[in-house]
Amino acid sequence: MNICVIGGGYVGLITSVVFSKMGNKVICVEKNIEKIKKLNKGIPTIFEEGLNELLNKSLNSKSILFTDNLKEGVNKSDVIFIAVGTPSTKDGNVDMSQITNVINEISSFINEYKVIVNKSTVPVGSQKYVKKLLIENGVNPKNFDVVSNPEFLREGKAIYDFLHGDRIVIGHDSEKAKDIIKKLYEPFKIVTIFTTPETAELIKYASNAFLSTKISFINEIANLCNKVGADIDTISYALGLDKRISPQFLKPGIGFGGSCFPKDTIGLVKIGERYGSDFKIVKSAIKVNEYQRILPVKVLLDEYKDIKGKIISILGLTFKSETDDIRESPSLYIIEELLKKGAVIKAYDPMASNEIKKLFPDIQYFDNLYDTLLDSSSMIICTDWKEFSNIDLEVVKKKMKNPFIIDGRNVLDIKKVEKNNINYYSIGKGYIKGC
């Protein structure tokens, strides 16, 4: 098929290269000219496993084009995917302004039948909103249908998830549109759910809210483990053996971040408020996460009472490993709190984008893990990069002053920590007092 993807960000770029791989002709429309130039040269604009190879294969086969020409993208396509941002507003609602702008811009270019697909995460009622806006803009209702097709992509594994996902969800109110999208997705051989647009829109929020709640739950259990002397790893393993629970998302840490979970949990609460439903459990999950992501600061204050002037090393700035995304990363909240209390921050991450330097221009950034530790009193591990689990603790002792490690992702081997007599705090595995 001929496909137009509007938006060359995370979801839009992955959607473009995967559909290209599956034999479709794809035009990805993006406003950022520098991004377009890089992508057309085969230079990925995000870090994602397998993206470089897939992007260049698509370019070499001439099955993908990146452009700012929206008219060309719309006119030459059968299916139009909208994959622009839907960030949270200050009050937590979903900002639909980018969706609105796209619909207003494409309205004058639709002169024959198109299936318009909401790929962005949008609140319940968005499919109806898009239809209404197109008609108000003078587009003939016979020339379009609107479908809701939420994405379920893990950053770092997005290409794999697109090709081998658990399910594809299609919300529609037109058999013609259903048949076209069904044909588009048939080669993926993934369970496909055809439902109403409202159900499809809510599935995305419900999925992310449930997983976020699961993370907050295990973090609360982990915090109790620290107080009673229980081991969270054993508890998580035992819980995961229960087929009704499953082992996924039972890893304790300093909370969830990224572009989806924080935004979508708050978004679901706001959707509920609009329709008179109070999501008490989801609200609690959000509250737990807000506490958990600054837990290392509380632990430091318990240890030192006053951290003004103390050098603190932050290892890991992205919200998780295998991505360069810092959005809603717990490290951001930790750094902010530490700076408020007068700490001196040194930071290292193997992949974090330069965006964090704009947020915190006055802290010290290093290209080498061990250089980050020089003369610091404490090390906080915020991201589960493999590099951190293999850290040489003997070098740590030499670099740091009376080192205190807060393992926010439980990546270190406790036996090695004990052997090196290092003060150590983990999430749910206890506090080790070194010499």
Coordinates of C-alpha atoms in Angstrom, one line a residue:
M1 CA 0.0 0.0 0.0
N2 CA 0.9 3.7 -0.2
I3 CA 1.3 5.0 3.3
C4 CA 1.8 8.5 4.7
V5 CA 3.1 8.8 8.3
I6 CA 2.7 12.3 9.7
G7 CA 5.3 12.9 12.4
G8 CA 8.9 11.7 12.3
G9 CA 9.3 11.3 16.1
Y10 CA 9.6 8.1 18.0
V11 CA 6.4 6.4 17.0
G12 CA 6.3 7.9 13.5
L13 CA 9.8 6.8 12.6
I14 CA 9.3 3.3 13.8
T15 CA 5.9 3.0 12.1
S16 CA 7.5 4.3 8.8
V17 CA 10.5 1.9 8.7
V18 CA 8.5 -1.1 9.7
F19 CA 5.7 -0.6 7.1
S20 CA 8.5 0.0 4.6
K21 CA 10.1 -3.3 5.5
M22 CA 6.8 -5.0 4.9
G23 CA 6.7 -4.0 1.3
N24 CA 4.7 -0.8 1.4
K25 CA 5.7 2.6 -0.1
V26 CA 6.0 5.1 2.8
I27 CA 6.2 8.8 2.8
C28 CA 7.1 10.2 6.3
V29 CA 6.2 13.9 6.7
E30 CA 8.2 15.8 9.2
K31 CA 8.5 19.6 9.8
N32 CA 12.0 19.5 11.2
I33 CA 14.3 20.0 8.2
E34 CA 17.5 18.9 9.9
K35 CA 15.8 15.7 11.0
I36 CA 14.6 15.1 7.4
K37 CA 18.1 15.6 6.0
K38 CA 19.6 13.1 8.5
L39 CA 17.0 10.5 7.9
N40 CA 17.3 10.7 4.1
K41 CA 21.0 10.2 4.6
G42 CA 20.4 7.1 6.7
I43 CA 21.3 8.7 10.0
P44 CA 18.8 7.7 12.8
T45 CA 17.5 10.5 14.9
I46 CA 16.8 8.2 17.9
F47 CA 18.6 5.3 19.4
E48 CA 16.7 2.1 18.8
E49 CA 17.9 -1.5 18.4
G50 CA 18.0 -2.4 14.7
L51 CA 16.9 1.0 13.4
N52 CA 20.1 1.9 11.6
E53 CA 20.0 -1.2 9.5
L54 CA 16.3 -1.1 8.8
L55 CA 16.4 2.6 7.8
N56 CA 19.2 2.2 5.4
K57 CA 17.6 -0.9 3.8
S58 CA 14.4 1.0 3.2
L59 CA 16.3 4.0 1.7
N60 CA 18.3 1.7 -0.6
S61 CA 15.1 0.0 -1.8
K62 CA 13.5 3.4 -2.3
S63 CA 10.5 2.3 -0.3
I64 CA 10.7 5.2 2.1
L65 CA 11.0 9.0 1.7
F66 CA 11.3 11.7 4.4
T67 CA 9.9 15.1 3.4
D68 CA 8.2 18.2 4.7
N69 CA 5.8 18.2 1.7
L70 CA 2.5 17.3 3.4
K71 CA 0.4 17.7 0.2
E72 CA 2.6 15.1 -1.5
G73 CA 2.3 12.7 1.4
V74 CA -1.5 13.0 1.5
N75 CA -2.1 12.9 -2.2
K76 CA 0.0 9.8 -2.8
S77 CA -1.3 7.7 0.1
D78 CA -4.1 5.3 0.7
V79 CA -3.6 5.3 4.5
I80 CA -2.5 8.3 6.6
F81 CA -1.1 7.6 10.0
I82 CA -1.1 10.5 12.4
A83 CA 1.9 10.1 14.8
V84 CA 2.4 13.5 16.3
G85 CA 2.9 14.3 20.0
T86 CA 0.1 14.4 22.5
P87 CA 1.9 15.7 25.6
S88 CA 0.3 16.5 29.0
T89 CA -0.9 20.0 29.7
K90 CA 0.0 21.6 33.0
D91 CA -3.2 20.2 34.6
G92 CA -2.5 16.7 33.3
N93 CA -5.0 16.6 30.4
V94 CA -4.0 15.5 26.9
D95 CA -2.8 18.3 24.6
M96 CA -4.5 17.6 21.3
S97 CA -3.2 20.7 19.6
Q98 CA -0.8 18.9 17.3
I99 CA -3.5 16.5 16.2
T100 CA -5.8 19.5 15.5
N101 CA -3.1 21.2 13.5
V102 CA -2.5 18.1 11.3
I103 CA -6.2 17.7 10.6
N104 CA -6.6 21.4 9.7
E105 CA -3.5 21.1 7.3
I106 CA -4.5 17.9 5.5
S107 CA -8.2 18.8 5.1
S108 CA -7.5 20.8 1.8
F109 CA -5.5 17.9 0.4
I110 CA -8.0 15.1 0.7
N111 CA -9.7 14.8 -2.7
E112 CA -10.3 11.0 -2.8
Y113 CA -10.9 8.3 -0.2
K114 CA -8.3 7.9 2.6
V115 CA -8.2 6.0 5.8
I116 CA -6.9 8.3 8.5
V117 CA -5.4 6.5 11.5
N118 CA -4.8 7.9 14.9
K119 CA -1.5 6.3 15.9
S120 CA -0.8 8.8 18.6
T121 CA -2.1 8.2 22.1
V122 CA -5.3 10.1 22.2
P123 CA -8.2 10.3 24.8
V124 CA -11.6 8.6 24.4
G125 CA -13.6 10.4 21.8
S126 CA -10.7 11.5 19.6
Q127 CA -11.9 9.5 16.6
K128 CA -15.2 11.3 16.6
Y129 CA -13.4 14.6 17.2
V130 CA -11.2 14.1 14.1
K131 CA -14.2 13.1 11.9
K132 CA -16.1 16.2 13.1
L133 CA -13.2 18.5 12.4
L134 CA -12.6 17.1 8.9
I135 CA -16.3 17.6 8.0
E136 CA -16.3 21.2 9.5
N137 CA -13.2 21.9 7.3
G138 CA -15.3 20.9 4.3
V139 CA -14.0 17.4 3.6
N140 CA -16.6 15.2 1.9
P141 CA -17.5 12.4 4.4
K142 CA -17.4 9.9 1.5
N143 CA -13.7 10.7 1.1
F144 CA -12.4 9.4 4.4
D145 CA -12.8 7.1 7.4
V146 CA -11.0 7.5 10.8
V147 CA -9.5 4.6 12.6
S148 CA -8.0 4.3 16.1
N149 CA -4.8 2.2 16.1
P150 CA -2.8 2.7 19.4
E151 CA 0.8 1.7 19.6
F152 CA 2.2 -0.7 22.2
L153 CA 6.0 -0.2 21.8
R154 CA 8.7 -0.6 24.4
E155 CA 11.5 1.9 23.8
G156 CA 14.7 0.0 23.0
K157 CA 12.6 -2.9 21.6
A158 CA 10.1 -1.0 19.5
I159 CA 10.9 -2.6 16.1
Y160 CA 10.7 -6.1 17.6
D161 CA 7.4 -5.2 19.3
F162 CA 5.9 -3.8 16.1
L163 CA 6.8 -7.0 14.2
H164 CA 6.0 -9.5 17.0
G165 CA 3.6 -7.7 19.3
D166 CA 1.1 -9.3 21.6
R167 CA -1.9 -7.7 19.8
I168 CA -2.9 -5.1 17.2
V169 CA -5.9 -3.0 18.2
I170 CA -8.1 -1.4 15.5
G171 CA -11.0 0.8 16.5
H172 CA -13.4 1.6 13.6
D173 CA -16.9 2.4 12.6
S174 CA -16.6 1.5 8.9
E175 CA -16.3 -1.9 7.3
K176 CA -14.5 -0.4 4.3
A177 CA -11.8 1.0 6.6
K178 CA -11.6 -2.2 8.6
D179 CA -10.9 -4.2 5.5
I180 CA -8.1 -1.9 4.3
I181 CA -6.4 -1.9 7.7
K182 CA -6.9 -5.6 8.1
K183 CA -5.1 -6.2 4.8
L184 CA -2.3 -3.8 5.8
Y185 CA -1.6 -5.7 9.0
E186 CA -2.2 -9.3 7.7
P187 CA 1.5 -10.0 7.0
F188 CA 2.4 -9.4 10.7
K189 CA 0.5 -12.5 11.8
I190 CA -0.4 -10.9 15.2
V191 CA -3.7 -11.3 17.0
T192 CA -5.8 -8.4 15.8
I193 CA -8.7 -7.0 17.8
F194 CA -11.4 -5.1 15.9
T195 CA -13.6 -3.0 18.1
T196 CA -15.2 0.4 18.5
P197 CA -13.0 3.5 18.4
E198 CA -13.8 4.3 22.0
T199 CA -12.8 0.8 23.2
A200 CA -9.5 1.0 21.2
E201 CA -8.7 4.4 22.6
L202 CA -9.3 3.2 26.2
I203 CA -7.3 0.0 25.7
K204 CA -4.1 1.9 25.4
Y205 CA -4.6 3.9 28.6
A206 CA -5.9 0.9 30.5
S207 CA -2.8 -1.2 29.5
N208 CA -0.3 1.5 30.6
A209 CA -2.1 2.3 33.8
F210 CA -2.2 -1.4 34.8
L211 CA 1.5 -1.9 34.2
S212 CA 2.3 1.3 36.1
T213 CA 0.2 0.1 39.0
K214 CA 2.0 -3.2 39.0
I215 CA 5.4 -1.4 39.2
S216 CA 4.2 0.9 42.0
F217 CA 2.9 -2.2 43.9
I218 CA 6.2 -4.0 43.8
N219 CA 8.0 -0.9 44.8
E220 CA 5.8 -0.6 47.9
I221 CA 6.6 -4.2 48.7
A222 CA 10.3 -3.5 48.2
N223 CA 10.2 -0.6 50.6
L224 CA 8.6 -2.8 53.2
C225 CA 11.3 -5.4 52.6
N226 CA 14.0 -2.9 53.5
K227 CA 12.3 -2.3 56.9
V228 CA 11.6 -5.9 57.8
G229 CA 14.7 -7.6 56.3
A230 CA 12.9 -9.5 53.5
D231 CA 14.4 -10.1 50.1
I232 CA 12.4 -8.5 47.2
D233 CA 14.0 -10.6 44.5
T234 CA 12.7 -13.8 46.1
I235 CA 9.3 -12.3 46.6
S236 CA 9.1 -11.1 43.0
Y237 CA 10.2 -14.5 41.7
A238 CA 7.5 -16.2 43.8
L239 CA 4.8 -13.8 42.7
G240 CA 5.8 -14.3 39.1
L241 CA 5.4 -18.0 39.2
D242 CA 1.7 -17.4 39.8
K243 CA 0.3 -17.6 36.3
R244 CA -2.4 -15.1 37.2
I245 CA 0.3 -12.5 38.0
S246 CA 3.2 -13.3 35.6
P247 CA 6.8 -12.1 36.3
Q248 CA 6.7 -9.1 34.0
F249 CA 6.9 -5.6 35.6
L250 CA 7.8 -7.0 39.0
K251 CA 11.3 -5.5 39.1
P252 CA 11.6 -3.0 41.9
G253 CA 13.4 0.3 41.5
I254 CA 13.1 4.1 41.7
G255 CA 9.9 4.3 39.7
F256 CA 8.7 4.4 36.1
G257 CA 9.4 7.2 33.6
G258 CA 9.5 7.6 29.9
S259 CA 7.1 9.1 27.4
C260 CA 4.1 6.8 28.2
F261 CA 3.5 5.6 31.7
P262 CA 3.6 9.0 33.6
K263 CA 1.6 10.8 30.9
D264 CA -0.9 8.1 30.3
T265 CA -1.7 7.4 34.0
I266 CA -2.4 11.0 34.6
G267 CA -4.3 11.2 31.3
L268 CA -6.5 8.3 32.3
V269 CA -7.3 10.0 35.6
K270 CA -8.3 13.2 33.7
I271 CA -10.4 11.2 31.3
G272 CA -12.2 9.6 34.3
E273 CA -12.8 13.0 35.9
R274 CA -14.4 14.2 32.6
Y275 CA -16.9 11.3 32.7
G276 CA -17.4 11.2 36.5
S277 CA -15.1 8.2 37.3
D278 CA -12.6 8.4 40.1
F279 CA -9.6 6.2 39.4
K280 CA -8.5 5.7 43.1
I281 CA -6.0 2.9 42.3
V282 CA -4.3 4.7 39.4
K283 CA -4.1 7.8 41.5
S284 CA -2.3 5.8 44.2
A285 CA 0.1 4.3 41.7
I286 CA 1.0 7.8 40.6
K287 CA 1.5 9.0 44.2
V288 CA 3.7 6.0 44.9
N289 CA 5.8 6.7 41.9
E290 CA 6.3 10.3 42.8
Y291 CA 7.6 9.2 46.2
Q292 CA 9.8 6.4 44.7
R293 CA 11.6 8.4 42.2
I294 CA 13.1 10.7 44.9
L295 CA 13.6 7.9 47.4
P296 CA 17.5 8.1 46.9
V297 CA 17.4 11.7 48.2
K298 CA 15.6 10.6 51.3
V299 CA 18.1 7.8 51.9
L300 CA 21.0 10.3 51.5
L301 CA 19.5 12.6 54.1
D302 CA 19.0 9.7 56.5
E303 CA 22.7 8.8 56.0
Y304 CA 24.3 12.3 56.1
K305 CA 21.6 14.6 57.5
D306 CA 23.1 17.5 55.5
I307 CA 24.3 17.1 51.9
K308 CA 25.2 20.7 51.1
G309 CA 28.5 20.7 49.3
K310 CA 28.7 16.9 49.0
I311 CA 29.7 15.5 45.7
I312 CA 27.0 13.0 44.4
S313 CA 27.6 10.9 41.3
I314 CA 24.6 10.1 39.2
L315 CA 25.0 7.0 37.0
G316 CA 22.3 6.8 34.4
L317 CA 20.2 9.7 33.0
T318 CA 17.8 7.9 30.7
F319 CA 14.6 6.5 32.1
K320 CA 15.8 3.0 31.2
S321 CA 18.6 1.2 29.4
E322 CA 18.8 0.8 25.6
T323 CA 17.4 4.2 24.9
D324 CA 18.5 7.8 24.8
D325 CA 15.2 9.1 26.1
I326 CA 15.3 11.2 29.3
R327 CA 11.6 12.1 29.4
E328 CA 10.2 11.8 32.9
S329 CA 13.4 9.9 34.0
P330 CA 13.7 9.5 37.8
S331 CA 17.2 10.9 37.5
L332 CA 15.8 14.3 36.6
Y333 CA 13.8 14.5 39.8
I334 CA 16.7 13.2 41.9
I335 CA 19.1 15.8 40.4
E336 CA 16.6 18.6 40.9
E337 CA 16.1 17.7 44.6
L338 CA 19.8 17.3 45.2
L339 CA 20.6 20.7 43.7
K340 CA 17.9 22.3 45.9
K341 CA 19.7 20.9 48.9
G342 CA 23.1 22.2 47.8
A343 CA 24.7 19.0 46.5
V344 CA 27.4 19.0 43.8
I345 CA 26.4 16.7 40.9
K346 CA 28.6 14.7 38.6
A347 CA 26.7 12.7 36.0
Y348 CA 27.4 9.9 33.5
D349 CA 25.2 8.0 31.0
P350 CA 26.4 6.1 27.9
M351 CA 23.6 7.2 25.7
A352 CA 21.6 10.2 27.1
S353 CA 20.7 12.9 24.7
N354 CA 22.1 16.4 25.0
E355 CA 18.6 17.6 26.2
I356 CA 19.6 17.1 29.8
K357 CA 22.4 19.5 29.5
K358 CA 19.9 22.2 28.6
L359 CA 17.9 21.3 31.7
F360 CA 20.9 21.2 34.0
P361 CA 23.7 23.2 32.5
D362 CA 25.6 23.7 35.7
I363 CA 26.2 20.1 36.7
Q364 CA 29.3 18.2 35.6
Y365 CA 29.0 15.6 32.8
F366 CA 31.6 13.0 32.1
D367 CA 32.3 10.6 29.2
N368 CA 33.8 8.0 31.5
L369 CA 32.0 6.2 34.4
Y370 CA 35.0 6.1 36.8
D371 CA 35.9 9.8 36.2
T372 CA 32.4 10.6 37.4
L373 CA 33.2 9.0 40.8
L374 CA 36.3 11.0 41.7
D375 CA 36.0 12.5 45.2
S376 CA 32.3 11.8 45.4
S377 CA 30.6 10.7 48.7
S378 CA 27.8 8.8 47.1
M379 CA 26.9 7.1 43.9
I380 CA 23.3 6.7 42.8
I381 CA 22.5 4.2 40.1
C382 CA 19.4 5.4 38.3
T383 CA 19.4 3.4 35.1
D384 CA 19.9 -0.4 34.6
W385 CA 22.7 -0.1 32.0
K386 CA 24.6 -3.4 31.8
E387 CA 27.8 -1.4 32.1
F388 CA 26.8 -0.5 35.7
S389 CA 26.3 -4.1 36.8
N390 CA 29.9 -4.8 35.8
I391 CA 31.4 -1.9 37.6
D392 CA 34.7 -2.6 39.3
L393 CA 34.1 -2.0 43.0
E394 CA 37.8 -1.9 43.9
V395 CA 38.2 1.1 41.6
V396 CA 35.1 2.6 43.1
K397 CA 36.7 2.5 46.5
K398 CA 39.8 4.2 45.3
K399 CA 37.9 6.9 43.4
M400 CA 35.3 7.8 46.0
K401 CA 35.5 9.2 49.6
N402 CA 34.0 6.6 52.0
P403 CA 31.7 5.4 49.3
F404 CA 28.0 5.0 49.8
I405 CA 26.2 3.3 46.9
I406 CA 22.4 3.7 46.4
D407 CA 21.4 1.0 43.8
G408 CA 18.2 2.4 42.4
R409 CA 17.9 -0.5 39.9
N410 CA 19.4 -3.4 42.0
V411 CA 22.0 -4.1 39.4
L412 CA 25.0 -4.9 41.6
D413 CA 25.9 -8.2 43.1
I414 CA 25.4 -7.9 46.8
K415 CA 28.1 -10.5 47.6
K416 CA 30.7 -8.4 45.7
V417 CA 29.5 -5.3 47.6
E418 CA 29.9 -7.1 51.0
K419 CA 33.4 -8.4 50.0
N420 CA 34.5 -4.8 49.3
N421 CA 33.0 -3.4 52.6
I422 CA 31.1 -0.7 50.9
N423 CA 28.1 1.1 52.4
Y424 CA 25.2 0.0 50.1
Y425 CA 21.4 0.6 49.9
S426 CA 19.2 -1.4 47.5
I427 CA 15.5 -1.2 46.7
G428 CA 14.0 -4.1 48.7
K429 CA 17.2 -6.0 49.4
G430 CA 18.4 -4.2 52.4
Y431 CA 21.1 -1.8 53.7
I432 CA 24.6 -3.1 54.0
K433 CA 26.9 -1.2 56.3
G434 CA 30.5 -1.4 55.2
C435 CA 33.6 -0.6 57.3

